[in-house]
Amino acid sequence: MTTAPAHPGSTTTPKPKAVVRVGDRVFSAASVISGGLILVVLALVAAFLVWQSIPAFSAKVGELPNQAANFWDYVGPLVFGTVWSALLALVMAVPLSIGIALFISHFAPRRIAPVLGYVIDLLAAVPSVVYGLWGIVVLARFVQPFYSFLNEYLGWFPLFSGQISGTGRTILTASIVLAVMAIPIMTAVMREIFLQAPTLNEEAALALGATRWEMIRLSVLPFAKSGIVSAIMLGLGRALGETMAIALVLSVSTNVTFQLLTSLNPSTIAANIALQFAEASGTALNALIASGLILFVITLVINTLARYIVRKRVS
């Protein structure tokens, strides 16, 4: 059976129309609606934060917590504590995450590697409260003698100077807890990226006489640069937004200091909101919401920067 030509005198056969199934239409519509809903929710959250923060920005002396002269004097130490603790956590977590991911993907025996990956992934399921209790009961007591050693022999260095805390509840202890909490997600992302490295490149490097480390340095790490950056940014977001663990571990104050071993530690925005929200009212409540807006902006800027870095490295 032949198909009639589309026009008289034409010898070309018309192309059959693509069949669009109902399931495809439903999936496409659901995807568009879900993506748009995320943007709408994000815009509503931003609008709520801005609207509720206006009284805090114009507050006078005595209306804000801690007798701050203005909102920026109030939120400044919190921003410093948030960024400082997160950066300290990254300094400890990034090398460990890269090492664990490389060991699981390229060094561990094939029978053991899945088990190790499963154990690391389980750490992400531990609640923040459990990490906080572990930090108070176990970690703070364990690191206290080490802090005394650092202060005695390295007290000339500004980070280890000052009067050390007798309880071990310092910004360094809180950062160690944050590092432990960020390691699972960073390791999971890096492990998957390392496993996707081209096998032919790895085998070619080994065939040319490269050692295992040289093969990883020349073939795996360059391929995984964008993935490593993405994992680091995810870990940074985890550290910036952590609440309960910091609230339990950190002995807070309003000081801005780089000293790691003292009991006068700047708090973080998230922990301060968790500790003060139940008793706040009036302008103090608006100040807490405004500090949440600052954390929202910081997270948004970091995610935008991460997207830019990843896109630049991929291109």
PDB file of N, CA, C and O in Angstrom, residues 161-202:
ATOM      1  N   SER A 161      46.442  31.402  71.044  1.00  0.00           N
ATOM      2  CA  SER A 161      46.734  32.238  72.198  1.00  0.00           C
ATOM      3  C   SER A 161      45.480  32.430  73.041  1.00  0.00           C
ATOM      4  O   SER A 161      44.396  31.947  72.708  1.00  0.00           O
ATOM      5  N   GLY A 162      45.647  33.151  74.156  1.00  0.00           N
ATOM      6  CA  GLY A 162      44.509  33.448  75.018  1.00  0.00           C
ATOM      7  C   GLY A 162      44.310  32.408  76.095  1.00  0.00           C
ATOM      8  O   GLY A 162      45.008  31.391  76.171  1.00  0.00           O
ATOM      9  N   GLN A 163      43.331  32.659  76.941  1.00  0.00           N
ATOM     10  CA  GLN A 163      42.974  31.746  78.017  1.00  0.00           C
ATOM     11  C   GLN A 163      42.102  30.623  77.478  1.00  0.00           C
ATOM     12  O   GLN A 163      40.991  30.865  76.996  1.00  0.00           O
ATOM     13  N   ILE A 164      42.594  29.403  77.542  1.00  0.00           N
ATOM     14  CA  ILE A 164      41.863  28.291  76.941  1.00  0.00           C
ATOM     15  C   ILE A 164      40.623  27.961  77.759  1.00  0.00           C
ATOM     16  O   ILE A 164      40.561  28.209  78.967  1.00  0.00           O
ATOM     17  N   SER A 165      39.654  27.390  77.075  1.00  0.00           N
ATOM     18  CA  SER A 165      38.407  26.990  77.726  1.00  0.00           C
ATOM     19  C   SER A 165      38.639  25.755  78.593  1.00  0.00           C
ATOM     20  O   SER A 165      39.360  24.829  78.209  1.00  0.00           O
ATOM     21  N   GLY A 166      38.023  25.742  79.769  1.00  0.00           N
ATOM     22  CA  GLY A 166      38.153  24.588  80.650  1.00  0.00           C
ATOM     23  C   GLY A 166      37.239  23.445  80.292  1.00  0.00           C
ATOM     24  O   GLY A 166      37.399  22.331  80.807  1.00  0.00           O
ATOM     25  N   THR A 167      36.272  23.702  79.419  1.00  0.00           N
ATOM     26  CA  THR A 167      35.312  22.659  79.040  1.00  0.00           C
ATOM     27  C   THR A 167      35.567  22.081  77.657  1.00  0.00           C
ATOM     28  O   THR A 167      34.987  21.054  77.312  1.00  0.00           O
ATOM     29  N   GLY A 168      36.404  22.725  76.866  1.00  0.00           N
ATOM     30  CA  GLY A 168      36.635  22.261  75.497  1.00  0.00           C
ATOM     31  C   GLY A 168      35.569  22.686  74.516  1.00  0.00           C
ATOM     32  O   GLY A 168      35.642  22.341  73.331  1.00  0.00           O
ATOM     33  N   ARG A 169      34.600  23.468  74.968  1.00  0.00           N
ATOM     34  CA  ARG A 169      33.524  23.936  74.083  1.00  0.00           C
ATOM     35  C   ARG A 169      33.983  25.220  73.399  1.00  0.00           C
ATOM     36  O   ARG A 169      33.659  26.320  73.828  1.00  0.00           O
ATOM     37  N   THR A 170      34.732  25.070  72.339  1.00  0.00           N
ATOM     38  CA  THR A 170      35.315  26.199  71.623  1.00  0.00           C
ATOM     39  C   THR A 170      34.877  26.174  70.161  1.00  0.00           C
ATOM     40  O   THR A 170      34.246  25.221  69.695  1.00  0.00           O
ATOM     41  N   ILE A 171      35.262  27.216  69.437  1.00  0.00           N
ATOM     42  CA  ILE A 171      34.937  27.292  68.013  1.00  0.00           C
ATOM     43  C   ILE A 171      35.636  26.184  67.240  1.00  0.00           C
ATOM     44  O   ILE A 171      35.119  25.678  66.242  1.00  0.00           O
ATOM     45  N   LEU A 172      36.815  25.742  67.714  1.00  0.00           N
ATOM     46  CA  LEU A 172      37.528  24.657  67.046  1.00  0.00           C
ATOM     47  C   LEU A 172      36.794  23.333  67.216  1.00  0.00           C
ATOM     48  O   LEU A 172      36.687  22.551  66.272  1.00  0.00           O
ATOM     49  N   THR A 173      36.276  23.085  68.412  1.00  0.00           N
ATOM     50  CA  THR A 173      35.494  21.864  68.639  1.00  0.00           C
ATOM     51  C   THR A 173      34.240  21.858  67.781  1.00  0.00           C
ATOM     52  O   THR A 173      33.890  20.840  67.172  1.00  0.00           O
ATOM     53  N   ALA A 174      33.553  22.992  67.717  1.00  0.00           N
ATOM     54  CA  ALA A 174      32.367  23.083  66.879  1.00  0.00           C
ATOM     55  C   ALA A 174      32.710  22.869  65.410  1.00  0.00           C
ATOM     56  O   ALA A 174      31.956  22.222  64.672  1.00  0.00           O
ATOM     57  N   SER A 175      33.863  23.372  64.974  1.00  0.00           N
ATOM     58  CA  SER A 175      34.268  23.187  63.580  1.00  0.00           C
ATOM     59  C   SER A 175      34.604  21.731  63.285  1.00  0.00           C
ATOM     60  O   SER A 175      34.345  21.244  62.180  1.00  0.00           O
ATOM     61  N   ILE A 176      35.171  21.027  64.253  1.00  0.00           N
ATOM     62  CA  ILE A 176      35.434  19.598  64.058  1.00  0.00           C
ATOM     63  C   ILE A 176      34.129  18.838  63.871  1.00  0.00           C
ATOM     64  O   ILE A 176      34.007  17.959  63.011  1.00  0.00           O
ATOM     65  N   VAL A 177      33.125  19.181  64.680  1.00  0.00           N
ATOM     66  CA  VAL A 177      31.812  18.548  64.524  1.00  0.00           C
ATOM     67  C   VAL A 177      31.228  18.860  63.154  1.00  0.00           C
ATOM     68  O   VAL A 177      30.679  17.969  62.474  1.00  0.00           O
ATOM     69  N   LEU A 178      31.337  20.103  62.712  1.00  0.00           N
ATOM     70  CA  LEU A 178      30.854  20.471  61.384  1.00  0.00           C
ATOM     71  C   LEU A 178      31.598  19.705  60.293  1.00  0.00           C
ATOM     72  O   LEU A 178      31.000  19.292  59.293  1.00  0.00           O
ATOM     73  N   ALA A 179      32.892  19.526  60.461  1.00  0.00           N
ATOM     74  CA  ALA A 179      33.672  18.778  59.475  1.00  0.00           C
ATOM     75  C   ALA A 179      33.192  17.343  59.375  1.00  0.00           C
ATOM     76  O   ALA A 179      33.040  16.796  58.270  1.00  0.00           O
ATOM     77  N   VAL A 180      32.932  16.713  60.516  1.00  0.00           N
ATOM     78  CA  VAL A 180      32.428  15.335  60.510  1.00  0.00           C
ATOM     79  C   VAL A 180      31.071  15.262  59.833  1.00  0.00           C
ATOM     80  O   VAL A 180      30.761  14.293  59.118  1.00  0.00           O
ATOM     81  N   MET A 181      30.247  16.281  60.009  1.00  0.00           N
ATOM     82  CA  MET A 181      28.924  16.286  59.401  1.00  0.00           C
ATOM     83  C   MET A 181      28.980  16.568  57.903  1.00  0.00           C
ATOM     84  O   MET A 181      28.113  16.121  57.148  1.00  0.00           O
ATOM     85  N   ALA A 182      29.995  17.306  57.446  1.00  0.00           N
ATOM     86  CA  ALA A 182      30.106  17.629  56.022  1.00  0.00           C
ATOM     87  C   ALA A 182      30.808  16.549  55.224  1.00  0.00           C
ATOM     88  O   ALA A 182      30.635  16.471  53.999  1.00  0.00           O
ATOM     89  N   ILE A 183      31.606  15.708  55.876  1.00  0.00           N
ATOM     90  CA  ILE A 183      32.382  14.688  55.164  1.00  0.00           C
ATOM     91  C   ILE A 183      31.510  13.716  54.368  1.00  0.00           C
ATOM     92  O   ILE A 183      31.840  13.399  53.211  1.00  0.00           O
ATOM     93  N   PRO A 184      30.397  13.191  54.911  1.00  0.00           N
ATOM     94  CA  PRO A 184      29.631  12.197  54.145  1.00  0.00           C
ATOM     95  C   PRO A 184      29.134  12.696  52.796  1.00  0.00           C
ATOM     96  O   PRO A 184      29.303  12.015  51.775  1.00  0.00           O
ATOM     97  N   ILE A 185      28.531  13.882  52.745  1.00  0.00           N
ATOM     98  CA  ILE A 185      27.982  14.370  51.477  1.00  0.00           C
ATOM     99  C   ILE A 185      29.098  14.717  50.501  1.00  0.00           C
ATOM    100  O   ILE A 185      29.000  14.453  49.294  1.00  0.00           O
ATOM    101  N   MET A 186      30.188  15.294  51.002  1.00  0.00           N
ATOM    102  CA  MET A 186      31.308  15.605  50.126  1.00  0.00           C
ATOM    103  C   MET A 186      31.950  14.332  49.581  1.00  0.00           C
ATOM    104  O   MET A 186      32.285  14.252  48.398  1.00  0.00           O
ATOM    105  N   THR A 187      32.115  13.341  50.437  1.00  0.00           N
ATOM    106  CA  THR A 187      32.727  12.079  50.003  1.00  0.00           C
ATOM    107  C   THR A 187      31.854  11.371  48.982  1.00  0.00           C
ATOM    108  O   THR A 187      32.362  10.809  47.998  1.00  0.00           O
ATOM    109  N   ALA A 188      30.541  11.376  49.187  1.00  0.00           N
ATOM    110  CA  ALA A 188      29.635  10.695  48.262  1.00  0.00           C
ATOM    111  C   ALA A 188      29.718  11.302  46.862  1.00  0.00           C
ATOM    112  O   ALA A 188      29.787  10.586  45.860  1.00  0.00           O
ATOM    113  N   VAL A 189      29.713  12.633  46.788  1.00  0.00           N
ATOM    114  CA  VAL A 189      29.790  13.296  45.480  1.00  0.00           C
ATOM    115  C   VAL A 189      31.137  13.039  44.817  1.00  0.00           C
ATOM    116  O   VAL A 189      31.213  12.683  43.629  1.00  0.00           O
ATOM    117  N   MET A 190      32.222  13.189  45.578  1.00  0.00           N
ATOM    118  CA  MET A 190      33.553  12.991  45.003  1.00  0.00           C
ATOM    119  C   MET A 190      33.753  11.549  44.564  1.00  0.00           C
ATOM    120  O   MET A 190      34.368  11.284  43.519  1.00  0.00           O
ATOM    121  N   ARG A 191      33.249  10.608  45.334  1.00  0.00           N
ATOM    122  CA  ARG A 191      33.410   9.194  44.971  1.00  0.00           C
ATOM    123  C   ARG A 191      32.756   8.888  43.636  1.00  0.00           C
ATOM    124  O   ARG A 191      33.354   8.206  42.782  1.00  0.00           O
ATOM    125  N   GLU A 192      31.546   9.403  43.424  1.00  0.00           N
ATOM    126  CA  GLU A 192      30.871   9.154  42.156  1.00  0.00           C
ATOM    127  C   GLU A 192      31.592   9.813  40.993  1.00  0.00           C
ATOM    128  O   GLU A 192      31.663   9.256  39.896  1.00  0.00           O
ATOM    129  N   ILE A 193      32.138  11.001  41.221  1.00  0.00           N
ATOM    130  CA  ILE A 193      32.880  11.684  40.160  1.00  0.00           C
ATOM    131  C   ILE A 193      34.164  10.929  39.827  1.00  0.00           C
ATOM    132  O   ILE A 193      34.515  10.753  38.649  1.00  0.00           O
ATOM    133  N   PHE A 194      34.870  10.458  40.848  1.00  0.00           N
ATOM    134  CA  PHE A 194      36.111   9.718  40.603  1.00  0.00           C
ATOM    135  C   PHE A 194      35.843   8.421  39.837  1.00  0.00           C
ATOM    136  O   PHE A 194      36.653   8.015  38.993  1.00  0.00           O
ATOM    137  N   LEU A 195      34.717   7.790  40.133  1.00  0.00           N
ATOM    138  CA  LEU A 195      34.391   6.539  39.436  1.00  0.00           C
ATOM    139  C   LEU A 195      34.030   6.768  37.973  1.00  0.00           C
ATOM    140  O   LEU A 195      34.083   5.832  37.174  1.00  0.00           O
ATOM    141  N   GLN A 196      33.645   7.992  37.622  1.00  0.00           N
ATOM    142  CA  GLN A 196      33.281   8.292  36.241  1.00  0.00           C
ATOM    143  C   GLN A 196      34.469   8.726  35.385  1.00  0.00           C
ATOM    144  O   GLN A 196      34.300   9.017  34.206  1.00  0.00           O
ATOM    145  N   ALA A 197      35.657   8.782  35.982  1.00  0.00           N
ATOM    146  CA  ALA A 197      36.840   9.149  35.208  1.00  0.00           C
ATOM    147  C   ALA A 197      37.058   8.133  34.090  1.00  0.00           C
ATOM    148  O   ALA A 197      36.865   6.925  34.285  1.00  0.00           O
ATOM    149  N   PRO A 198      37.445   8.560  32.877  1.00  0.00           N
ATOM    150  CA  PRO A 198      37.611   7.638  31.745  1.00  0.00           C
ATOM    151  C   PRO A 198      38.609   6.521  32.053  1.00  0.00           C
ATOM    152  O   PRO A 198      39.765   6.782  32.403  1.00  0.00           O
ATOM    153  N   THR A 199      38.159   5.303  31.923  1.00  0.00           N
ATOM    154  CA  THR A 199      39.020   4.152  32.208  1.00  0.00           C
ATOM    155  C   THR A 199      40.189   4.073  31.230  1.00  0.00           C
ATOM    156  O   THR A 199      41.293   3.667  31.605  1.00  0.00           O
ATOM    157  N   LEU A 200      39.949   4.453  29.983  1.00  0.00           N
ATOM    158  CA  LEU A 200      41.013   4.390  28.982  1.00  0.00           C
ATOM    159  C   LEU A 200      42.175   5.310  29.364  1.00  0.00           C
ATOM    160  O   LEU A 200      43.350   4.951  29.174  1.00  0.00           O
ATOM    161  N   ASN A 201      41.868   6.493  29.885  1.00  0.00           N
ATOM    162  CA  ASN A 201      42.931   7.404  30.311  1.00  0.00           C
ATOM    163  C   ASN A 201      43.731   6.822  31.474  1.00  0.00           C
ATOM    164  O   ASN A 201      44.965   6.945  31.528  1.00  0.00           O
ATOM    165  N   GLU A 202      43.043   6.188  32.410  1.00  0.00           N
ATOM    166  CA  GLU A 202      43.732   5.587  33.543  1.00  0.00           C
ATOM    167  C   GLU A 202      44.627   4.437  33.078  1.00  0.00           C
ATOM    168  O   GLU A 202      45.796   4.339  33.500  1.00  0.00           O
TER     169      GLU A 202
END
